[in-house]
Short mmCIF file of C-alpha atoms and ligand atoms in Angstrom, two decimals:
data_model
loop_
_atom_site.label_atom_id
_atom_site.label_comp_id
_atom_site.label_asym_id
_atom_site.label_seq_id
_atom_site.Cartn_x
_atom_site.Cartn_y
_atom_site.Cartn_z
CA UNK A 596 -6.21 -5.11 -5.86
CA UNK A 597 -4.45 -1.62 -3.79
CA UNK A 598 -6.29 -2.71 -1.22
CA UNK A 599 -4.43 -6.32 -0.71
CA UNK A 600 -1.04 -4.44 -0.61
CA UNK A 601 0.68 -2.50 2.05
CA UNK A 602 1.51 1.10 2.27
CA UNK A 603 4.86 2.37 1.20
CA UNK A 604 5.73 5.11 3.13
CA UNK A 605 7.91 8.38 0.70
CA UNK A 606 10.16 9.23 2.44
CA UNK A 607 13.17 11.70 0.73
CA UNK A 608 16.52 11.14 -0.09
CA UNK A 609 19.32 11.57 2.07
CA UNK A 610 23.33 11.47 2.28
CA UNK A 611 25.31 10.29 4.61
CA UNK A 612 28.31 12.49 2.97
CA UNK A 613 26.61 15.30 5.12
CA UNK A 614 27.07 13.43 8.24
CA UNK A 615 30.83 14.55 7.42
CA UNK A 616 32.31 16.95 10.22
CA UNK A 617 28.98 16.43 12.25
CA UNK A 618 29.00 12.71 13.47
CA UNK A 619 31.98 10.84 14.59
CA UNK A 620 34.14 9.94 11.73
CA UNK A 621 34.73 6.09 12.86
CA UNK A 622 31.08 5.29 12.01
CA UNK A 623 31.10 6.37 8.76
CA UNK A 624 34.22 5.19 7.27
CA UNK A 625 33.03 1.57 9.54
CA UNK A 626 29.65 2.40 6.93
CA UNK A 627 31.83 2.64 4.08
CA UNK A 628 33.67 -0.72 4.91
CA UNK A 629 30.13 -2.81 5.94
CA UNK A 630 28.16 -1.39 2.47
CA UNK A 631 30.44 -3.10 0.41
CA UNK A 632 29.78 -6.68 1.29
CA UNK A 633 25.35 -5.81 1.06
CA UNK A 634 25.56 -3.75 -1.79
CA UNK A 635 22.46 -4.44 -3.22
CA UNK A 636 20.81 -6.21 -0.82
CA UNK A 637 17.03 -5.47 -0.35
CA UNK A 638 15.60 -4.98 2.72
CA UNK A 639 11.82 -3.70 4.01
CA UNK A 640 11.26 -2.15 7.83
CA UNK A 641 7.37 -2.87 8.53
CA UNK A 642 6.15 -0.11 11.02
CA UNK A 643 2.25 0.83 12.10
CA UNK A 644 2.52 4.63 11.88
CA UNK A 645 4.17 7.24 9.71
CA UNK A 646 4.33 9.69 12.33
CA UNK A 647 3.60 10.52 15.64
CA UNK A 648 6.65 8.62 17.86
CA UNK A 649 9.44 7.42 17.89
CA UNK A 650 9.54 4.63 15.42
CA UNK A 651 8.67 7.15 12.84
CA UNK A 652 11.08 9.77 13.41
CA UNK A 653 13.72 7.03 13.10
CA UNK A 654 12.89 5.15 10.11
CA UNK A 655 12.19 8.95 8.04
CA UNK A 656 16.19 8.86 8.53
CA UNK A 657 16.62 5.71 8.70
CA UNK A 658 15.71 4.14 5.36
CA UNK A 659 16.49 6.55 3.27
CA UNK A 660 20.39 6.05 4.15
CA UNK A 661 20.09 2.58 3.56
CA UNK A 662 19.13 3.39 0.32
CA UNK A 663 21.89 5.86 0.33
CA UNK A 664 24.24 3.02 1.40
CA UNK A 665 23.13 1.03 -2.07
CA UNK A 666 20.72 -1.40 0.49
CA UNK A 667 17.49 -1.06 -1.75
CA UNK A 668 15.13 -0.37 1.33
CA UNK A 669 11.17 0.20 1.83
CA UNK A 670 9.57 1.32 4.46
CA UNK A 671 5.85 -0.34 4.92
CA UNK A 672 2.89 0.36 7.09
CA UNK A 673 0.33 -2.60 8.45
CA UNK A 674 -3.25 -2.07 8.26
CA UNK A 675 -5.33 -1.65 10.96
CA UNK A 676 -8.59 -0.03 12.43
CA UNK A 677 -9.71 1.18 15.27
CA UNK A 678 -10.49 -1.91 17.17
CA UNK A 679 -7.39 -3.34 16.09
CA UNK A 680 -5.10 -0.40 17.57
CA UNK A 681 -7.30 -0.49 20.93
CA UNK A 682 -5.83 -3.60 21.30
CA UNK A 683 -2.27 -2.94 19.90
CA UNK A 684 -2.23 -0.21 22.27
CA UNK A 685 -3.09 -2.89 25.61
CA UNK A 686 -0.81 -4.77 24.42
CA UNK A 687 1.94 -2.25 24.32
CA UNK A 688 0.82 -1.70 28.06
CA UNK A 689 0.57 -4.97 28.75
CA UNK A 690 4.09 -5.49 27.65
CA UNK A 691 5.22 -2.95 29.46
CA UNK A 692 4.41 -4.39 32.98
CA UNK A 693 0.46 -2.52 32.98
CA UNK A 694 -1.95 -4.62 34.76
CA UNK A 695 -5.35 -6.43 32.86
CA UNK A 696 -6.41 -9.51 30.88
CA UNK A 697 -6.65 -9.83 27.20
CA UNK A 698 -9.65 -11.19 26.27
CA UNK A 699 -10.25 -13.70 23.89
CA UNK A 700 -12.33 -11.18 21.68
CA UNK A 701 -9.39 -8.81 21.79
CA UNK A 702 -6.60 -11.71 20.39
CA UNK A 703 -8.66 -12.70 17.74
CA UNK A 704 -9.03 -9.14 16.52
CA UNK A 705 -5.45 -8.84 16.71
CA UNK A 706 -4.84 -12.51 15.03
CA UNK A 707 -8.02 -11.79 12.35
CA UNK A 708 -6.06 -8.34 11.43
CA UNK A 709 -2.43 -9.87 11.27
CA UNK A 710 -3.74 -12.12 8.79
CA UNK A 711 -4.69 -9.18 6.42
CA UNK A 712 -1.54 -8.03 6.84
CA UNK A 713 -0.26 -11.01 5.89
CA UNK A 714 -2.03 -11.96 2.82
CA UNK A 715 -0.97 -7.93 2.06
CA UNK A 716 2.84 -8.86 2.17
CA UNK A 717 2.67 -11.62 0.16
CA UNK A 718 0.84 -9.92 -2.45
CA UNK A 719 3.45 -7.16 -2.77
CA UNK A 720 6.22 -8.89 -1.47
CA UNK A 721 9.41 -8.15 -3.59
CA UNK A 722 12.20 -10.73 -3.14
CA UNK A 723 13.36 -9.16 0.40
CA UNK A 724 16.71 -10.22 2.11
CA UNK A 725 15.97 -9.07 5.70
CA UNK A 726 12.45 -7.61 7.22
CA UNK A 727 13.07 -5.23 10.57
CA UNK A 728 9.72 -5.41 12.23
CA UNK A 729 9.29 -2.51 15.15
CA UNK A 730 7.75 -3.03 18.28
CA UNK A 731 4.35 -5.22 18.97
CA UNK A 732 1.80 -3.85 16.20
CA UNK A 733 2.93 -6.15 13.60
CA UNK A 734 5.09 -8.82 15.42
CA UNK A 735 3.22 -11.79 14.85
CA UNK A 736 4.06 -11.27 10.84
CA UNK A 737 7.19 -13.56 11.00
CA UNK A 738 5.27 -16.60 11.88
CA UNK A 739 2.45 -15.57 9.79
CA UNK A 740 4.42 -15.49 6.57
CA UNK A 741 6.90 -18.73 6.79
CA UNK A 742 6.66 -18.42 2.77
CA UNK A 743 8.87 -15.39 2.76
CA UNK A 744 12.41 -16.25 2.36
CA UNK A 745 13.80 -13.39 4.51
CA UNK A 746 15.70 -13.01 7.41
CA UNK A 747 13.51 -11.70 9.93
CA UNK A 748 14.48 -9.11 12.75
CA UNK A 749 12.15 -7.86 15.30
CA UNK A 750 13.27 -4.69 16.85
CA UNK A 751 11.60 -3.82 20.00
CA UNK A 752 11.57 -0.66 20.85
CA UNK A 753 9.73 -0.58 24.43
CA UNK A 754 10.78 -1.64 28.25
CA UNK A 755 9.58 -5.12 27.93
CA UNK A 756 11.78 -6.20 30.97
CA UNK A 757 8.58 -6.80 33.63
CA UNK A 758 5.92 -7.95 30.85
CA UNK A 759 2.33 -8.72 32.38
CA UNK A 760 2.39 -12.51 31.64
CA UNK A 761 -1.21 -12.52 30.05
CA UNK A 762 0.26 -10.41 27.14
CA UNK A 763 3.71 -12.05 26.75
CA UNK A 764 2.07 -15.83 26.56
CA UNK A 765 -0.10 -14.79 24.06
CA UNK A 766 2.52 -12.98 21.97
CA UNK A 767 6.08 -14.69 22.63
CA UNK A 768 5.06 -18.18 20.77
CA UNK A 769 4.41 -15.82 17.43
CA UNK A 770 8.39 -14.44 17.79
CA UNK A 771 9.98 -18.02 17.38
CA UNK A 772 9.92 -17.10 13.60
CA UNK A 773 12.42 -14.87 13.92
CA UNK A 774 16.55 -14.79 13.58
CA UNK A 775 17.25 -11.92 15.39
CA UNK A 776 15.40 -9.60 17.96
CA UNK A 777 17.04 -5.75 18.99
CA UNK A 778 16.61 -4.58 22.54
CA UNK A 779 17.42 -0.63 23.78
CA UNK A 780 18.90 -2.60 26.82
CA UNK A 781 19.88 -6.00 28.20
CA UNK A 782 17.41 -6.17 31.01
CA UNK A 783 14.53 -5.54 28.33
CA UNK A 784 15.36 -9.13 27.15
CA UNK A 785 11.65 -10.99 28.13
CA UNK A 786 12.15 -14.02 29.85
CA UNK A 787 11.65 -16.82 27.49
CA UNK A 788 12.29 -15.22 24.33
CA UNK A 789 12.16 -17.15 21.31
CA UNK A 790 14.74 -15.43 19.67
CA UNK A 791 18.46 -16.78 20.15
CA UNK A 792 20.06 -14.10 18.24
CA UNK A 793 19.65 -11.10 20.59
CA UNK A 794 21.33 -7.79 20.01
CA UNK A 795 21.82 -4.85 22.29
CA UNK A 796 21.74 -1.11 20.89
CA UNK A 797 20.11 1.91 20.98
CA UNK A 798 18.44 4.32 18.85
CA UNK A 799 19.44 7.37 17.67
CA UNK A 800 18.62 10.76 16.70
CA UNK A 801 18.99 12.59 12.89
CA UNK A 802 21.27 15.96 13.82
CA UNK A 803 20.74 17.10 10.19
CA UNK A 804 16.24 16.46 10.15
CA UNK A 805 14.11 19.37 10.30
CA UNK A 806 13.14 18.54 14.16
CA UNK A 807 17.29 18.57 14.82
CA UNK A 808 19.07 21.10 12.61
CA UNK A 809 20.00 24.16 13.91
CA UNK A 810 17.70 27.00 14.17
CA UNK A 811 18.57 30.79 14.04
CA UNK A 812 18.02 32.05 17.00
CA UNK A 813 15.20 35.09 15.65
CA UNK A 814 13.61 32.02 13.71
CA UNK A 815 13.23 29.68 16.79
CA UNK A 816 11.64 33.20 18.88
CA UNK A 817 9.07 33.66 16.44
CA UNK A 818 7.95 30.33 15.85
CA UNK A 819 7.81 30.32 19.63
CA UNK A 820 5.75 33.65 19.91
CA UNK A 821 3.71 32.38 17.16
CA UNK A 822 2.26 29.63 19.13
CA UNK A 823 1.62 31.63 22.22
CA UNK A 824 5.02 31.60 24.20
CA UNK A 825 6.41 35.07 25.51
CA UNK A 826 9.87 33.94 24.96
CA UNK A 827 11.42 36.56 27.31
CA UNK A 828 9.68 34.67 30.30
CA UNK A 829 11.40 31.33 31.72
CA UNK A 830 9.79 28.08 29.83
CA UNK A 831 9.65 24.45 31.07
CA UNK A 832 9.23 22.09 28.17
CA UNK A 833 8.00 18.07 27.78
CA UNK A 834 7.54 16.91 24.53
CA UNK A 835 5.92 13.77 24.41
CA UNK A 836 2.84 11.45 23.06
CA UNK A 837 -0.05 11.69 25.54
CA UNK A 838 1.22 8.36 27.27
CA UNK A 839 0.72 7.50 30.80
CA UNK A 840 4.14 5.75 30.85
CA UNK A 841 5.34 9.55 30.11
CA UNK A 842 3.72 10.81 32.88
CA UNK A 843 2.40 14.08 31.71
CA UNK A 844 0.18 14.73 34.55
CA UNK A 845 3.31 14.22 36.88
CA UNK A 846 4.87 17.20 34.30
CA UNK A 847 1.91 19.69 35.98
CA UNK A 848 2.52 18.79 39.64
CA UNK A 849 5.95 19.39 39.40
CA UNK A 850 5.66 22.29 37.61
CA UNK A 851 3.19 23.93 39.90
CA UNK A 852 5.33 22.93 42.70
CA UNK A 853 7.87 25.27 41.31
CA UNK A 854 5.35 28.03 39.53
CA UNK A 855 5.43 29.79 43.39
CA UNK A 856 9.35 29.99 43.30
CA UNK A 857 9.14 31.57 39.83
CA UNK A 858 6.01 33.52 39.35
CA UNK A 859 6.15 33.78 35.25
CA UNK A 860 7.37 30.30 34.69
CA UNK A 861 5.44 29.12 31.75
CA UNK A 862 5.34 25.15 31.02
CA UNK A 863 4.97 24.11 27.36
CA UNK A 864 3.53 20.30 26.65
CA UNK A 865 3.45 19.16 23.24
CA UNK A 866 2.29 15.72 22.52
CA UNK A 867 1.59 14.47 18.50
CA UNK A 868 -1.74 12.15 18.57
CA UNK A 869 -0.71 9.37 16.44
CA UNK A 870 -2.73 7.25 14.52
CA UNK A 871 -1.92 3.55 15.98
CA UNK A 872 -2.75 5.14 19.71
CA UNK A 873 -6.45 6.00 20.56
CA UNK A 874 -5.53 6.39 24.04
CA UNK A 875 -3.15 9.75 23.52
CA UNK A 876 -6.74 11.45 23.03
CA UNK A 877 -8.12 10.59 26.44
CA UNK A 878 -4.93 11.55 27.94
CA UNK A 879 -5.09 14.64 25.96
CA UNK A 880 -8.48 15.19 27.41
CA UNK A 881 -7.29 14.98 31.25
CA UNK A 882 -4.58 16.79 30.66
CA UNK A 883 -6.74 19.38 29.65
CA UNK A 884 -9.28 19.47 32.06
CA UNK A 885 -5.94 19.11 35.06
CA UNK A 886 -4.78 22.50 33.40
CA UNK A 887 -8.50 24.39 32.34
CA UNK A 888 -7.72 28.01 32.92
CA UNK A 889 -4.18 28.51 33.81
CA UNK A 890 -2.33 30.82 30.82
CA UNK A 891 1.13 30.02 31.60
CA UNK A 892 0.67 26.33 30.46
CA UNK A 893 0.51 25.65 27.38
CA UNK A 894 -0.93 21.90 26.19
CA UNK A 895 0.40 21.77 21.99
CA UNK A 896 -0.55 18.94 19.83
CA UNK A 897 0.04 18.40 15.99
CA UNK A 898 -3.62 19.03 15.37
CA UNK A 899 -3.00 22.55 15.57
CA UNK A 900 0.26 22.75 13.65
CA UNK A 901 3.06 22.02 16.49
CA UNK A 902 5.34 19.85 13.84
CA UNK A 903 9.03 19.37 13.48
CA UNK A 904 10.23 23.34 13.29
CA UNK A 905 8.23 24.00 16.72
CA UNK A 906 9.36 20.85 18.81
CA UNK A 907 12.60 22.31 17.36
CA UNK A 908 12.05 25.70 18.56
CA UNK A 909 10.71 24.29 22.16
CA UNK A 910 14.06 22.29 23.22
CA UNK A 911 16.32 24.94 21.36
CA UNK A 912 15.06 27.57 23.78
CA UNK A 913 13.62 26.26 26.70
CA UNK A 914 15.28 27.09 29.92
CA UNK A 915 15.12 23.02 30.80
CA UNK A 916 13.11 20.54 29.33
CA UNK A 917 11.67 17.93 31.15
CA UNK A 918 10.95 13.69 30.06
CA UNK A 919 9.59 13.11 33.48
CA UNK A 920 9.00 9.40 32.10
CA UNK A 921 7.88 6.38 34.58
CA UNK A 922 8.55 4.00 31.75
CA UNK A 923 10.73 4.18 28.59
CA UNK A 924 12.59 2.52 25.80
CA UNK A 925 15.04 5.32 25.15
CA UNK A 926 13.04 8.24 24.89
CA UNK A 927 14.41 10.51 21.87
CA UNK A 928 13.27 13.67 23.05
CA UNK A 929 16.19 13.43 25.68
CA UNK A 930 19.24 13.27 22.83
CA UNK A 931 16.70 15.59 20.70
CA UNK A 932 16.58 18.20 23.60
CA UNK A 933 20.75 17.46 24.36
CA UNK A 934 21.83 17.88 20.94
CA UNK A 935 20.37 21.53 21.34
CA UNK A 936 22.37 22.10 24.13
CA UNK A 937 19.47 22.16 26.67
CA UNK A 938 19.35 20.55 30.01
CA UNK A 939 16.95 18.04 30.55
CA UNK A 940 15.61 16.49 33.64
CA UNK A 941 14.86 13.31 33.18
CA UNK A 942 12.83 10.45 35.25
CA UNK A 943 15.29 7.35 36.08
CA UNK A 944 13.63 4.40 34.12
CA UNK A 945 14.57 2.60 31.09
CA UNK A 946 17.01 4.63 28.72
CA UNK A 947 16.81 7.43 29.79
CA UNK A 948 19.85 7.01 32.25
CA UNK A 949 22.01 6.07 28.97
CA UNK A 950 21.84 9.85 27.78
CA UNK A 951 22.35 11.24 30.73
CA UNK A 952 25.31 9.78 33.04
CA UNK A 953 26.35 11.53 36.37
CA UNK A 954 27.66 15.20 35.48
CA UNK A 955 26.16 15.21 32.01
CA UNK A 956 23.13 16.66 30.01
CA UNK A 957 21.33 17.42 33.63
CA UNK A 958 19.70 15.70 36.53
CA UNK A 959 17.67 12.10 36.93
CA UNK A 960 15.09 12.12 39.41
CA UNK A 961 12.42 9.46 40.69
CA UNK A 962 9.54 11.92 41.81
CA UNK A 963 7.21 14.62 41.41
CA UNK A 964 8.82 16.27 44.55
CA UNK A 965 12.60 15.45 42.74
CA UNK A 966 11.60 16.82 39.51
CA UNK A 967 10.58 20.27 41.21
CA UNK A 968 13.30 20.25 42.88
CA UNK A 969 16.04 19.85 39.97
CA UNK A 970 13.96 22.03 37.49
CA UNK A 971 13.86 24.61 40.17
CA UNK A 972 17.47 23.83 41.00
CA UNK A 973 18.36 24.33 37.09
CA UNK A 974 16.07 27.97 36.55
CA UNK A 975 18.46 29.41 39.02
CA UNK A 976 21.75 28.27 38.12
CA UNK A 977 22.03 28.80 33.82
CA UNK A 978 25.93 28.37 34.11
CA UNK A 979 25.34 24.79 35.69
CA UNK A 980 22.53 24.33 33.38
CA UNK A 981 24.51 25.12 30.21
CA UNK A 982 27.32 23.35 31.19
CA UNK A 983 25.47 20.18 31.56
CA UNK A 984 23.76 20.99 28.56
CA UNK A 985 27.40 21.53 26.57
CA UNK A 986 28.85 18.17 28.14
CA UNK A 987 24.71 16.18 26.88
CA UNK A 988 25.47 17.51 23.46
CA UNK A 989 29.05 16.18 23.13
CA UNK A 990 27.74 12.65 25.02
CA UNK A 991 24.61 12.61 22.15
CA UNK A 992 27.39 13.02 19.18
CA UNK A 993 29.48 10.20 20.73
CA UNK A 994 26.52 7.83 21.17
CA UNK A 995 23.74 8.68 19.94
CA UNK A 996 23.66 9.88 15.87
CA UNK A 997 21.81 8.22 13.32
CA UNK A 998 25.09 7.26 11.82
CA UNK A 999 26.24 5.07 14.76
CA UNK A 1000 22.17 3.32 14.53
CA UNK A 1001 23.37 2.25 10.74
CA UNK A 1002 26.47 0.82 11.60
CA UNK A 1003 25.01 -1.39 14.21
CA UNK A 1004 22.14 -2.29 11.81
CA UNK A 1005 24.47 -3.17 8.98
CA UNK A 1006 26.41 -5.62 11.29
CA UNK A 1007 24.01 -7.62 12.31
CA UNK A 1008 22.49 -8.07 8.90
CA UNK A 1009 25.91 -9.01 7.47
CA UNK A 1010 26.60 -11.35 10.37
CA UNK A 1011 22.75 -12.57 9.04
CA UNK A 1012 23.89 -12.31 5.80
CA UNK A 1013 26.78 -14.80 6.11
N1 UPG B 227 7.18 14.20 18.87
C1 UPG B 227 6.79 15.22 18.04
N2 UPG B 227 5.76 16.01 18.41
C2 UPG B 227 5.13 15.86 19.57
C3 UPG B 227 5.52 14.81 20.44
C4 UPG B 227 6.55 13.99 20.05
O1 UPG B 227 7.36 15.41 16.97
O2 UPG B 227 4.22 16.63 19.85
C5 UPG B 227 8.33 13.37 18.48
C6 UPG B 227 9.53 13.62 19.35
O3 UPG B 227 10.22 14.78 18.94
C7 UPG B 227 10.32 12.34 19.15
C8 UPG B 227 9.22 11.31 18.99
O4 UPG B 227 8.04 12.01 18.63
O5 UPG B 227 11.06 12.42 17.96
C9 UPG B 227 8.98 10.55 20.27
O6 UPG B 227 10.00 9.62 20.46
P1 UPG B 227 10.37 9.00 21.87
O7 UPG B 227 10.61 10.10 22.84
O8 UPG B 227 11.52 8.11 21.68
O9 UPG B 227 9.07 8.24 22.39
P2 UPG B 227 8.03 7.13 21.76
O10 UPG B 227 7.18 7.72 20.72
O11 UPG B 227 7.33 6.59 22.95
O12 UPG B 227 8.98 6.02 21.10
C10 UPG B 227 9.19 4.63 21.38
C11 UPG B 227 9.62 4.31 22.80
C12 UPG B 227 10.81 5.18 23.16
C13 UPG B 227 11.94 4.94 22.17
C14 UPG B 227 11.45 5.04 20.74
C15 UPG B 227 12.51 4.62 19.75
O13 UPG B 227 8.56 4.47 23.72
O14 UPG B 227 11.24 4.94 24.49
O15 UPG B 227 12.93 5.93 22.36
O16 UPG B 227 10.29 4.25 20.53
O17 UPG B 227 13.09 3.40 20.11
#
């Protein structure tokens, strides 16, 4: 009987009494104040990865505060194969404004799957007050399980402002099950959603995980040397999944725009393959082949150890990291790289704009010609580009802390709640 039942991800405990002195003090004593009244609430976030983007890195953090916070919380994975994350991954595309059809073969793999799942959550399902369910993978689980006496919130964490129609009919009649839906920004809203109960925040970085806390300085130079960095020669950093949307290839023409400007300039791209996205490894693959034979850039993927401590290392000490993105929810790499103090410059789509207004954190741009440019701009002027840097961190503690995530989450579920 395993099989029938979903995964439960471990995650560790956490405190939010350690948040003291680092995040603003208004959100947690608000946390204080909103635990009261769900004391003892349960509540489950259904996910289709453990690790490799963003969804992951939040919910690690996430749910373990909420358990903290006396909300008895789980964290649960769908099932899926290959074929079924092939299509997962269109759809995430196609929801995102890519071009294509979905083919009949490909919805009923997704539909034949989501009934698994299901069967899966009735089979384990503990008596659950609210279910968070992130982004497309598992979406059509509301509808599927009208037994389950939940409240049901569907937190999307992608652009889906421009959806390609094909995808969004096919998915949007599946999201009238639910009584709430979470957006990173208004215009995201689809048109037509099913959902009445829309909410409006966005996500937020851990300051006290492994990929966030601060690193000595000798530490964060020898994990760098470690993985092939000379880290007395200028570095240009993206960290990202090997996602067209994030534009990696765009990363390399900019770069060797600049590369004649500043002969030793060495540009670092570390991308995490993750389970639910089978395209990352043909990205991977052109990325490779776009970059064959030059030693100053270096392409970094979990496979060969690049985890939390090295991304850490990467925007700690990077001259200026880059998130040269032509789509994006929020993209956490930005307040990730900010919170270190390091500039970023950042394409001008989606949320990445949020975390980094006019005079702070560094410099938006629109092109591969714009993004040379401001790098190049940045190499030669470290006052500017701490500066910025100083003002992005202060902007990321205001906004953009897990604590501030939690006390958005807690209101809407008491508002649900009542
Ligand atoms: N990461 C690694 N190692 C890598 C590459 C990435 O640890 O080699 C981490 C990175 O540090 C970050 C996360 O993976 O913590 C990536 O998050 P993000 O930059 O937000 O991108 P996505 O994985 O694409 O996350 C989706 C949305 C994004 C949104 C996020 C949370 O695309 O826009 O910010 O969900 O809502």
């Amino acid at each position: 009987e395993a099989e029938a039942m979903l995964d439960v991800v471990d995650v560790g405990k956490r405190s939010l009494a350690t948040y003291r002195g680092i995040a603003p003090e208004t959100d947690l004593d608000e946390l204080h104040q909103l635990s009261e009244d769900l004391r003892g609430a349960r509540c489950m976030h259904l996910s289709a990865t453990p690790y490799g983007g963003g969804v992951s890195e939040i919910l690690r953090s996430l749910v373990p505060l909420y358990n903290d916070l006396g909300i008895v919380t789980d964290w649960k994975l769908i099932h899926g194969d290959d074929a079924f994350f092939q299509v997962t991954k269109r759809i995430h595309n196609g929801l995102q404004g890519a071009p294509g059809e979905l083919t009949e073969a490909e919805k009923a793999t997704y539909l034949a799957n989501a009934q698994l799942n299901a069967h899966r959550l009735v089979t384990d399902s503990e008596n659950y007050d609210f279910v968070f369910v992130h982004d497309p993978q598992p979406a059509v689980l509301a509808a599927l399980s009208p037994h389950l006496d939940a409240r049901w919130i569907w937190r999307c964490h992608i652009d889906t402002s421009h959806p390609n129609p094909t995808f969004w009919d096919f998915l949007s009649p599946y999201l009238h099950a639910y009584d709430a839906a979470i957006f990173t920004l208004r215009e995201f809203v689809p048109p037509q959603l099913p959902i009445s109960d829309v909410r409006v925040y966005a996500p937020a970085i851990d300051p006290l995980s492994p990929k966030n806390h601060p690193l000595p300085e000798m530490l964060a130079r020898d994990v760098l040397e470690w993985i092939g960095i000379r880290t007395h020669r200028p570095l240009v950093t993206q960290v990202s999944r090997f996602d067209r949307w994030k534009d990696p290839l765009g990363v390399v023409r900019a770069y060797q725009r600049v590369r004649p400007h500043v002969p030793d300039l060495q540009l670092a791209l570390a991308g995490s393959l993750a389970l639910d996205d089978p395209e990352g490894w043909d990205v991977y693959e052109e990325l490779r082949a776009a970059t064959a034979g030059d030693s100053l850039i270096h392409i970094l993927t979990n496979l060969v150890g690049v985890g939390n401590i090295e991304v850490n290392a990467l925007q700690t000490l990077s001259d200026v990291v880059v998130q040269k993105s032509v789509r994006e929810g929020f993209g956490l790499v930005v307040s990730e790289t900010l919170w270190k103090g390091t500039p970023v410059v950042g394409g001008r789509v989606g949320g990445i704009p949020l975390q980094l207004p006019d005079g702070t954190g560094g410099v938006l741009v629109d092109t591969v010609e714009e993004c040379a440019e401001a790098m190049l701009h940045l190499l030669r002027r470290p006052d500017e580009a701490r500066m910025l840097g100083a003002r992005g961190h202060e902007h990321v503690r205001q906004h953009f802390l897990m604590p501030r995530l939690l006390v958005d989450h807690l209101r809407l579920l008491k508002h649900l709640a009542s």
